Every structure is written in C-alpha cells, then in structure tokens.
Amino acid sequence: MALHLALTISRDSDGSLTSQIQRSIKREIQQGTLHPGTRLPATRRLAKDLGVSRSVVVESYAQLAAEGYLEAARGAGTRVTGHLSRDAVVPALLDEGRVPTVRWDLRPGGHNAPGVPRGEWLTAYQRVLRSPRPLGTSYPPLAGEPELRVELARYLGRLRGVRATPSTMLVVGGFAQALALLCAELPATGRTELAVEDPCHPGQRRFVQDSGIRVVPVPVDDEGIDVDALAATSARAVLVTPAHQFPTGAVLSDRRRAALVQWARAVDGWVIEDDYDGGLWYDDERPRPLALQRLAPDRVIYAGTASKILGPGLRLGWLTAPEKLLHRLLRVRARHDLGTESFTQLALADLLRSGLFDRHLRRLSQKCAARRRLLGEAVSAQLPGAMVLGPAAGLHAHVRLPAHTDEAALVDGALRRGVLVRGGAAFGVVPRVEAPALVVGHAHLPLSGVAEALRELGAVLSAR
C-alpha cells in the first residue's frame, strides 16, 4: 500500500538522517498525532518519499520498535504500538464516566440498541449507489435530501400521526444536533429557560445547561409531566417525552396533553417533543399513542431519531417545526455545518419507501416483547414486591422497588456480582428517596441474560 507520512528531514541538520526520522516519529506519537494502531509506510516507500537510502528508514523503524513505539508483524506492516487508552469514549449525551468490565450491562442508552439491520441497509445502499442520478457531486441540501423529507413526512404521518410536509422537515445528525439548534435559537426569542421532566436523561440535562440555557425541573407522575407545576414556573419552553417518558415509561394522559397545549398557547411557548424510541411499541393491552404534535403543529416541535430503531452510530435524526421557526433553525445550522451526509439519507429514504423499515420495526418489536415478558417474570420471581411499570415499549423498562429497598446498596451490590444497572436516583434532578427504582435496558440481551442478570439482583436483595 502506498501510504503517506507527513515527515520532513533536513540535510543541513547536525543530526543524522536516521535520528531525525526517529525523533520526528517519536514526537508525533507522544503528542497524539500518530494514533495507536496507525499503519506506517513501508520502508522502501518512505525512503523514496524522503529521498534517502532504505537502510536509513529500516534502522529508524528498528530502533523505534526496540523502544516500544512501533511494532511489526509479517504481512501486516509496521504500526504504532496499539496501547489503547482505557478511558471510555462515549457521546456527550450518554457520558457516565469510566465503565467497568461486567457480565451484564443493563444501562439504557446507545449500547442497549439491538444493532443495525445489515441486510436491509446493504440492500438500500446498493439501490442508492446503482441509481443513475449523480451522487455526491454537490453538498447536500441544508434541510436534508428531498427524497428523505418526503418519505419521513409520509411515514411519521402514517405511524405517529405527525402533521408535517416535506417543507417543514429538517434532517439532522441525531437528536443531539436538533437540541443544540433549538438551544441556540431559544435565547434569540427571549426564552432563556427550558423546563425538563424530572426525572429525565441526566446527560441531556447537562447538554442543555452547557448550551447556556437554565434548566427548570418539573415533576413527572403516572400521567406524565405535571402541567400545573410547569405553569407555576417562568419557563416558556419545555422538553417532554410524552409517548414513553424517559425513564419512568409513563404515557402523557389525554388530560395532560390538552393542558400542555393550552399552556403553550397561553404563554406563547414551545413544546419540544422528543420521540426518542421512534414509536417502538409492543404492548398488546393498550394502543400506541400518537404524537403530541398533531394537537398543535404551530406550538409543538416534533423530533425523532434513528438511534433506537436502527442504531446510534448512524447519527441521523429529524424534526418538524413551523416554517418560520424552521427557517431560523436553518440559519443557525448554516453557521456550523453544511448538512447531513447524503448517502445515508437516501438509503433511509429507500428503507422507508420499500417497506423494509417497517419490516425491521416489526421484527424488533417481537424481539423486545419477548425480553420484556421475561423481564416481568424475572422481576416477580427474583425481586419480591417489585413491579415493572409503564407500557411494553422502547428498549428499557422502569422497575419500581419496594419502598424499604436501599437502592444505592442494591446497585453497588449488583456491580460486585458483575451486573451494571442504574438506579432511579441517577435520573432525578430532585432526589426522591421514597421511590427506589431500577432503570433496566433489555433490548440487547439474550433471553438467558435477562433471567441471569435478575437472579444476580435477587441474590443481592435477599442477602440484605
């Protein structure tokens, strides 16, 4: 392979050519410019690029290998030694610090996603790349590829009851970018506070705070966010998860939905609807709730993401907003990037248009339903007095523990037995010691893993 390496030498230097090459490569490794595992050019290629004898490069590589900076393997070339950092690399919205090695990781979040449907994606990408239309010859439209906006408007209207047109759709790099754009625009409209549900995603809360917006916590109960408590604040914008509240799983009641829309109209407010799990609903006893946005498209900004259905690594999301607001968000975006990558947008459009997306969603629902049923059975058997709350939906479940349970001790004991799980207190703004709970991500687990992880939790609980 004709690899390149940004390296310069000087024949006027007092140092030998060999030492110059050694020092330069060592410095780039120490400063982090050359990363662990980076493959370097072959000795013959680098010698030709630098205009030196091959023996000079051979000697330089050999000395760096002896010092532990480089490693060579037959057939694999010479690479920077692969001593990787042990620090966890996680997105800002999910940052929970260093993650220990455990047998069962029950945290909700990106790692809990079931995985990209590779066959469907391959089919969709092949269709896109075989299309006769020119691809990648210009920057993507700032609002997103027209084909995807058309298909999203159709799909969201059909499945979620969203009232949108392609002209009111904006394709973004995941919900994080949608929230960043909205937080950037809020102060320009005189809104310097954003009300959030309590409990909610702690990383999302920090994200809002880091954007310079004051966070106003509003309590959640079995009917969803307490609109009366919201009305008692000075906030004129609120972020909600009405279809499947994170993390409690509560569904915003019809009464609260009507009250929330009335509040928004009364205070000239915005409601940001985070449909984070994409309508992933497999509860046989109650119908799938429709989007809140359909009640007031002029007041509710609906945002969705492919992270839970297809995979967080795609970094693909969307929002629909009133056209005037959408134009302002586009102006904000234009200051930061030039749109979302086109090929993935067009592949998603193909998935939606062909029905492959719906087929994947049905398969995913069946998989999640089986794990949710087993979770309920395991909770009843292993955690006496505990109960799985909320509908069978999404990738996680909220498990309410008996009132006397020491939540922190249970979480700590579980970790000692190889089970990483988050207690309800990790998600609350205001501590509620009287309501111990666990938030359990289950979609990625094998069926045997659900039962085994709960047995370990039960062992911790029975030992106390």
Coordinates of C-alpha atoms in Angstrom, one line a residue:
M1 CA 0.0 0.0 0.0
A2 CA 1.4 3.4 -1.0
L3 CA 0.8 5.1 2.4
H4 CA 1.8 8.6 3.1
L5 CA 3.5 10.0 6.2
A6 CA 3.8 13.8 6.9
L7 CA 7.5 13.8 7.8
T8 CA 10.4 16.2 6.8
I9 CA 14.1 15.9 7.2
S10 CA 16.9 18.4 6.7
R11 CA 20.3 17.5 5.2
D12 CA 21.7 20.7 6.8
S13 CA 20.9 19.5 10.3
D14 CA 23.6 18.3 12.7
G15 CA 21.7 15.2 13.4
S16 CA 21.9 12.1 11.3
L17 CA 19.0 11.3 8.9
T18 CA 18.3 8.2 11.0
S19 CA 18.0 10.2 14.2
Q20 CA 15.8 12.9 12.6
I21 CA 13.3 10.2 11.4
Q22 CA 13.3 8.6 14.8
R23 CA 12.8 11.9 16.7
S24 CA 10.0 13.0 14.3
I25 CA 8.0 9.8 14.5
K26 CA 8.5 9.6 18.3
R27 CA 7.4 13.2 18.8
E28 CA 4.2 12.7 16.7
I29 CA 3.4 9.5 18.7
Q30 CA 3.9 11.3 22.0
Q31 CA 1.8 14.3 21.0
G32 CA -1.0 12.0 19.9
T33 CA -0.8 12.9 16.2
L34 CA 0.1 9.4 15.3
H35 CA -2.5 7.2 17.0
P36 CA -2.1 3.7 18.3
G37 CA -2.6 1.1 15.5
T38 CA -1.8 3.6 12.8
R39 CA 0.0 1.8 9.9
L40 CA 3.2 3.5 8.6
P41 CA 4.5 3.4 5.0
A42 CA 6.7 0.5 4.0
T43 CA 10.5 1.2 4.4
R44 CA 11.0 1.3 0.7
R45 CA 8.1 3.7 0.1
L46 CA 9.1 6.1 2.9
A47 CA 12.8 6.0 1.8
K48 CA 11.7 7.0 -1.8
D49 CA 9.4 9.8 -0.5
L50 CA 12.2 11.2 1.7
G51 CA 15.0 10.7 -0.8
V52 CA 17.1 8.6 1.5
S53 CA 18.6 5.2 1.5
R54 CA 16.2 2.4 2.5
S55 CA 18.7 1.3 5.2
V56 CA 18.2 4.7 7.0
V57 CA 14.4 4.0 7.3
V58 CA 15.0 0.3 8.3
E59 CA 17.3 1.4 11.1
S60 CA 14.9 4.1 12.3
Y61 CA 12.0 1.7 12.4
A62 CA 14.0 -1.0 14.1
Q63 CA 15.2 1.4 16.9
L64 CA 11.6 2.7 17.5
A65 CA 10.4 -0.8 17.7
A66 CA 13.1 -1.6 20.2
E67 CA 11.9 1.3 22.3
G68 CA 8.3 0.2 22.1
Y69 CA 7.0 2.9 19.9
L70 CA 6.4 0.7 16.8
E71 CA 5.5 -2.9 16.2
A72 CA 5.9 -5.0 13.1
A73 CA 4.2 -8.2 12.0
R74 CA 4.8 -10.3 8.9
G75 CA 2.2 -9.4 6.3
A76 CA 0.8 -6.6 8.4
G77 CA 3.5 -4.0 8.0
T78 CA 4.7 -1.6 10.7
R79 CA 2.3 0.2 13.0
V80 CA 2.3 2.4 16.0
T81 CA 2.1 0.2 19.1
G82 CA -1.5 -0.4 19.9
H83 CA -1.6 0.7 23.6
L84 CA -5.1 1.9 23.8
S85 CA -6.5 4.3 26.4
R86 CA -8.7 2.7 29.0
D87 CA -10.9 5.7 29.3
A88 CA -14.4 5.1 27.9
V89 CA -15.2 7.0 24.8
V90 CA -18.9 7.9 24.9
P91 CA -21.1 10.6 23.3
A92 CA -21.9 13.7 25.4
L93 CA -25.5 12.8 26.0
L94 CA -24.5 9.5 27.5
D95 CA -21.4 10.3 29.4
E96 CA -21.3 8.3 32.6
G97 CA -17.6 8.1 33.2
R98 CA -15.4 5.1 33.0
V99 CA -17.3 1.9 32.5
P100 CA -16.1 -1.2 34.4
T101 CA -15.9 -4.7 32.9
V102 CA -19.1 -6.5 33.8
R103 CA -21.0 -9.6 32.6
W104 CA -24.4 -7.9 32.2
D105 CA -24.7 -4.2 31.3
L106 CA -28.3 -3.2 31.9
R107 CA -27.9 0.5 31.4
P108 CA -30.3 2.2 28.9
G109 CA -28.6 4.1 26.2
G110 CA -26.7 3.7 22.9
H111 CA -25.1 0.4 23.9
N112 CA -28.6 -1.0 24.5
A113 CA -29.6 -0.7 20.8
P114 CA -30.2 -4.1 19.2
G115 CA -28.0 -3.5 16.2
V116 CA -28.3 -2.2 12.6
P117 CA -30.3 -4.5 10.3
R118 CA -27.3 -5.1 8.0
G119 CA -29.1 -6.9 5.2
E120 CA -31.7 -4.2 4.8
W121 CA -29.0 -1.5 4.9
L122 CA -26.9 -3.3 2.3
T123 CA -29.9 -3.6 0.0
A124 CA -30.8 0.1 0.4
Y125 CA -27.2 1.3 -0.1
Q126 CA -26.9 -0.8 -3.2
R127 CA -30.0 0.7 -4.7
V128 CA -28.8 4.2 -4.0
L129 CA -25.3 3.6 -5.5
R130 CA -26.8 2.0 -8.6
S131 CA -29.1 4.9 -9.2
P132 CA -28.5 6.7 -12.5
R133 CA -28.7 10.1 -10.7
P134 CA -25.3 11.7 -9.9
L135 CA -24.4 11.3 -6.2
G136 CA -22.0 13.2 -4.0
T137 CA -21.3 15.9 -6.7
S138 CA -22.6 18.7 -4.5
Y139 CA -23.2 19.5 -0.9
P140 CA -26.5 18.1 0.5
P141 CA -29.4 20.4 0.9
L142 CA -29.2 22.0 4.4
A143 CA -32.7 20.8 5.3
G144 CA -32.0 17.3 4.1
E145 CA -32.4 15.3 0.9
P146 CA -35.9 16.0 -0.6
E147 CA -36.5 12.2 -1.1
L148 CA -36.0 11.6 2.6
R149 CA -38.1 14.5 3.8
V150 CA -40.9 13.2 1.6
E151 CA -40.7 9.7 3.0
L152 CA -40.3 10.9 6.6
A153 CA -43.4 13.1 6.3
R154 CA -45.4 10.1 4.9
Y155 CA -44.0 7.6 7.5
L156 CA -44.4 9.9 10.5
G157 CA -48.0 10.7 9.4
R158 CA -48.8 7.1 8.9
L159 CA -47.3 5.7 12.1
R160 CA -47.2 8.6 14.6
G161 CA -50.0 10.8 13.3
V162 CA -47.5 13.7 12.8
R163 CA -48.8 16.6 10.8
A164 CA -45.9 17.6 8.6
T165 CA -45.0 18.3 5.0
P166 CA -41.6 17.9 3.4
S167 CA -41.1 21.7 3.6
T168 CA -41.5 21.5 7.4
M169 CA -39.0 18.6 7.9
L170 CA -35.3 19.1 8.8
V171 CA -32.9 16.2 8.8
V172 CA -30.2 16.5 11.4
G173 CA -27.3 14.5 12.9
G174 CA -29.3 12.8 15.6
F175 CA -31.5 14.3 18.4
A176 CA -28.4 15.9 19.9
Q177 CA -28.0 18.2 17.0
A178 CA -31.7 19.0 17.0
L179 CA -31.5 20.0 20.6
A180 CA -28.3 22.0 20.0
L181 CA -30.0 24.0 17.3
L182 CA -33.1 24.7 19.4
C183 CA -30.9 25.7 22.4
A184 CA -29.1 28.1 20.2
E185 CA -32.3 29.7 19.0
L186 CA -34.1 29.9 22.3
P187 CA -32.3 33.0 23.7
A188 CA -32.9 34.8 20.4
T189 CA -36.7 34.5 21.1
G190 CA -36.4 35.7 24.7
R191 CA -36.5 32.2 26.2
T192 CA -33.5 31.6 28.4
E193 CA -35.1 28.7 30.4
L194 CA -36.0 25.2 29.3
A195 CA -38.3 23.2 31.5
V196 CA -37.4 19.4 31.6
E197 CA -39.1 16.4 33.1
D198 CA -37.9 15.2 36.5
P199 CA -36.7 12.5 36.2
C200 CA -35.1 12.7 32.8
H201 CA -31.9 11.8 30.9
P202 CA -29.1 13.3 33.0
G203 CA -26.8 13.7 30.1
Q204 CA -29.4 15.5 28.1
R205 CA -30.0 17.8 31.1
R206 CA -26.2 18.6 31.2
F207 CA -26.2 19.2 27.4
V208 CA -28.9 21.9 27.8
Q209 CA -27.0 23.5 30.7
D210 CA -23.8 23.5 28.8
S211 CA -25.6 25.4 26.0
G212 CA -26.2 28.3 28.4
I213 CA -29.9 27.6 29.0
R214 CA -31.2 27.5 32.5
V215 CA -32.8 24.1 33.3
V216 CA -36.2 24.1 35.2
P217 CA -37.1 20.7 36.6
V218 CA -40.8 19.8 36.5
P219 CA -42.0 16.6 38.3
V220 CA -43.5 13.6 36.5
D221 CA -46.1 11.2 37.8
D222 CA -48.1 8.3 36.3
E223 CA -49.8 10.7 33.9
G224 CA -46.6 12.3 32.6
I225 CA -45.4 15.8 33.2
D226 CA -47.3 17.8 35.8
V227 CA -48.6 20.7 33.7
D228 CA -49.8 22.7 36.8
A229 CA -46.3 22.6 38.2
L230 CA -45.0 23.7 34.8
A231 CA -47.4 26.6 34.7
A232 CA -46.1 27.7 38.1
T233 CA -42.6 28.3 36.6
S234 CA -41.4 31.2 34.4
A235 CA -40.4 28.8 31.6
R236 CA -41.8 29.3 28.2
A237 CA -40.3 26.2 26.6
V238 CA -40.4 22.6 27.7
L239 CA -38.8 19.4 26.6
V240 CA -41.0 16.3 27.0
T241 CA -41.2 12.6 26.1
P242 CA -45.0 12.1 26.0
A243 CA -45.3 8.8 24.3
H244 CA -43.0 6.9 26.6
Q245 CA -41.5 9.1 29.3
F246 CA -37.8 8.5 29.9
P247 CA -37.0 6.9 32.3
T248 CA -40.4 6.1 34.0
G249 CA -42.2 4.8 31.0
A250 CA -45.3 6.9 31.8
V251 CA -47.6 7.9 28.9
L252 CA -48.8 11.5 28.9
S253 CA -52.6 11.3 29.6
D254 CA -55.1 12.9 27.3
R255 CA -56.0 15.4 30.0
R256 CA -52.4 16.4 30.4
R257 CA -51.9 16.6 26.6
A258 CA -54.7 19.1 26.3
A259 CA -53.4 21.1 29.3
L260 CA -49.9 21.2 27.9
V261 CA -51.1 22.6 24.5
Q262 CA -53.3 25.1 26.4
W263 CA -50.2 26.2 28.4
A264 CA -48.1 26.7 25.3
R265 CA -50.8 28.9 23.7
A266 CA -51.3 30.9 26.9
V267 CA -47.6 31.7 27.4
D268 CA -46.6 31.9 23.7
G269 CA -44.5 28.8 24.5
W270 CA -42.8 26.0 22.7
V271 CA -43.1 22.3 23.4
I272 CA -40.2 20.1 22.2
E273 CA -41.5 16.6 21.7
D274 CA -38.7 14.0 21.9
D275 CA -40.0 10.8 20.4
Y276 CA -36.7 9.1 21.3
D277 CA -37.7 5.5 20.8
G278 CA -39.5 6.0 17.5
G279 CA -42.8 4.6 18.4
L280 CA -41.3 1.2 19.3
W281 CA -44.5 -0.1 20.9
Y282 CA -45.4 -3.8 21.6
D283 CA -48.0 -3.5 24.3
D284 CA -51.0 -5.7 23.4
E285 CA -53.2 -4.2 26.1
R286 CA -53.2 -0.5 25.0
P287 CA -52.9 1.2 21.7
R288 CA -49.8 3.1 20.5
P289 CA -50.1 6.8 21.5
L290 CA -50.0 9.3 18.6
A291 CA -47.6 12.2 18.6
L292 CA -48.5 15.2 20.7
Q293 CA -47.5 17.4 17.8
R294 CA -50.8 16.6 15.9
L295 CA -52.7 18.6 18.5
A296 CA -50.8 21.8 17.9
P297 CA -48.4 21.8 15.0
D298 CA -47.9 25.5 15.5
R299 CA -46.6 25.1 19.1
V300 CA -45.1 21.6 19.2
I301 CA -41.7 20.8 17.7
Y302 CA -41.5 17.1 17.0
A303 CA -38.1 15.5 17.0
G304 CA -37.2 11.9 16.2
T305 CA -34.1 9.8 15.7
A306 CA -32.9 6.6 14.1
S307 CA -30.7 5.8 17.2
K308 CA -33.1 3.3 18.9
I309 CA -34.6 1.7 15.8
L310 CA -31.5 1.4 13.5
G311 CA -28.5 2.3 15.7
P312 CA -26.9 5.4 17.4
G313 CA -23.8 5.2 15.2
L314 CA -25.8 6.4 12.2
R315 CA -26.2 9.9 13.7
L316 CA -29.4 10.5 11.9
G317 CA -32.5 12.4 13.2
W318 CA -35.2 14.7 12.1
L319 CA -37.5 17.4 13.4
T320 CA -40.6 19.1 12.1
A321 CA -41.4 22.7 13.1
P322 CA -43.5 25.6 11.9
E323 CA -41.9 27.0 8.8
K324 CA -40.9 30.4 10.3
L325 CA -39.0 28.6 13.1
L326 CA -37.6 26.1 10.7
H327 CA -36.0 28.9 8.6
R328 CA -34.4 30.3 11.7
L329 CA -33.0 26.9 12.7
L330 CA -31.6 26.6 9.2
R331 CA -29.8 29.9 9.6
V332 CA -28.4 28.7 12.9
R333 CA -27.3 25.5 11.3
A334 CA -25.6 27.2 8.4
R335 CA -23.1 28.7 10.8
H336 CA -21.9 25.3 11.9
D337 CA -22.1 22.7 9.1
L338 CA -23.2 22.1 5.5
G339 CA -25.8 19.5 6.1
T340 CA -26.1 15.7 6.8
E341 CA -24.3 13.1 4.7
S342 CA -26.4 12.3 1.6
F343 CA -25.8 8.6 1.0
T344 CA -27.2 7.6 4.4
Q345 CA -30.2 9.9 4.0
L346 CA -31.0 8.3 0.6
A347 CA -30.6 4.8 2.0
L348 CA -33.0 5.6 4.8
A349 CA -35.4 7.0 2.2
D350 CA -35.2 3.7 0.3
L351 CA -35.8 1.7 3.5
L352 CA -39.0 3.8 4.2
R353 CA -40.2 3.7 0.7
S354 CA -39.7 -0.1 0.2
G355 CA -41.3 -1.1 3.4
L356 CA -38.0 -2.6 4.7
F357 CA -38.0 -0.2 7.6
D358 CA -41.5 -1.3 8.7
R359 CA -40.4 -5.0 8.5
H360 CA -37.4 -4.3 10.6
L361 CA -39.6 -2.4 13.2
R362 CA -41.9 -5.4 13.4
R363 CA -39.0 -7.8 14.0
L364 CA -37.5 -5.5 16.6
S365 CA -40.9 -5.2 18.4
Q366 CA -41.1 -9.0 18.6
K367 CA -37.6 -9.3 20.0
C368 CA -38.2 -6.6 22.6
A369 CA -41.6 -8.0 23.5
A370 CA -40.0 -11.4 24.3
R371 CA -37.4 -9.8 26.5
R372 CA -39.9 -7.5 28.3
R373 CA -42.1 -10.5 29.1
L374 CA -39.2 -12.4 30.5
L375 CA -38.1 -9.4 32.5
G376 CA -41.5 -9.1 34.1
E377 CA -41.4 -12.8 35.0
A378 CA -37.9 -12.5 36.4
V379 CA -38.8 -9.4 38.5
S380 CA -41.7 -11.2 40.1
A381 CA -39.6 -14.3 40.8
Q382 CA -36.3 -12.6 41.9
L383 CA -37.4 -9.2 43.4
P384 CA -40.4 -9.8 45.7
G385 CA -42.6 -6.7 45.9
A386 CA -41.0 -5.0 42.8
M387 CA -43.0 -4.2 39.7
V388 CA -42.3 -3.3 36.1
L389 CA -44.2 0.0 35.4
G390 CA -45.4 1.6 32.2
P391 CA -46.3 0.0 28.8
A392 CA -44.3 -2.6 27.0
A393 CA -42.5 -0.2 24.7
G394 CA -39.0 1.1 23.8
L395 CA -35.7 -0.5 24.8
H396 CA -35.8 -0.1 28.6
A397 CA -38.2 -0.7 31.5
H398 CA -38.7 1.1 34.8
V399 CA -38.7 -1.3 37.8
R400 CA -40.2 0.1 41.0
L401 CA -38.7 -1.4 44.1
P402 CA -40.3 -1.9 47.5
A403 CA -40.4 1.3 49.5
H404 CA -37.9 0.0 52.1
T405 CA -35.2 -1.0 49.5
D406 CA -31.8 0.6 49.7
E407 CA -31.4 1.5 46.0
A408 CA -27.8 2.6 46.2
A409 CA -26.8 -0.6 48.1
L410 CA -28.6 -2.8 45.5
V411 CA -26.8 -1.0 42.6
D412 CA -23.5 -1.3 44.4
G413 CA -24.0 -5.0 45.3
A414 CA -25.1 -5.8 41.7
L415 CA -21.9 -4.3 40.3
R416 CA -19.9 -6.5 42.6
R417 CA -21.7 -9.5 41.1
G418 CA -21.0 -8.4 37.5
V419 CA -24.2 -6.6 36.8
L420 CA -24.2 -2.9 35.9
V421 CA -27.6 -1.2 36.4
R422 CA -28.7 2.3 37.1
G423 CA -30.9 3.2 40.0
G424 CA -33.8 5.7 39.5
A425 CA -31.9 8.3 41.6
A426 CA -29.4 8.7 38.8
F427 CA -32.0 10.3 36.6
G428 CA -33.7 12.7 39.0
V429 CA -33.0 16.3 39.5
V430 CA -34.6 16.4 42.9
P431 CA -33.8 13.2 45.0
R432 CA -36.7 11.1 45.9
V433 CA -35.6 8.5 48.4
E434 CA -39.1 7.3 49.0
A435 CA -39.3 5.9 45.4
P436 CA -36.5 3.4 44.9
A437 CA -36.3 2.0 41.3
L438 CA -34.1 0.5 38.7
V439 CA -34.0 1.5 35.0
V440 CA -33.2 -1.6 33.0
G441 CA -32.1 -1.7 29.4
H442 CA -33.1 -5.1 28.0
A443 CA -33.3 -5.0 24.2
H444 CA -29.7 -6.1 23.6
L445 CA -29.7 -9.0 26.0
P446 CA -30.0 -12.7 25.1
L447 CA -33.1 -14.2 26.7
S448 CA -30.9 -16.2 29.1
G449 CA -29.1 -12.9 30.0
V450 CA -32.3 -11.3 31.2
A451 CA -33.0 -14.1 33.6
E452 CA -29.4 -14.5 34.8
A453 CA -29.0 -10.7 35.5
L454 CA -32.2 -10.6 37.5
R455 CA -31.0 -13.7 39.5
E456 CA -27.9 -11.8 40.5
L457 CA -30.0 -8.8 41.5
G458 CA -32.3 -11.1 43.5
A459 CA -29.3 -12.6 45.3
V460 CA -28.1 -9.1 46.3
L461 CA -31.5 -8.2 47.6
S462 CA -32.0 -11.4 49.6
A463 CA -28.6 -11.1 51.2
R464 CA -29.7 -7.8 52.9

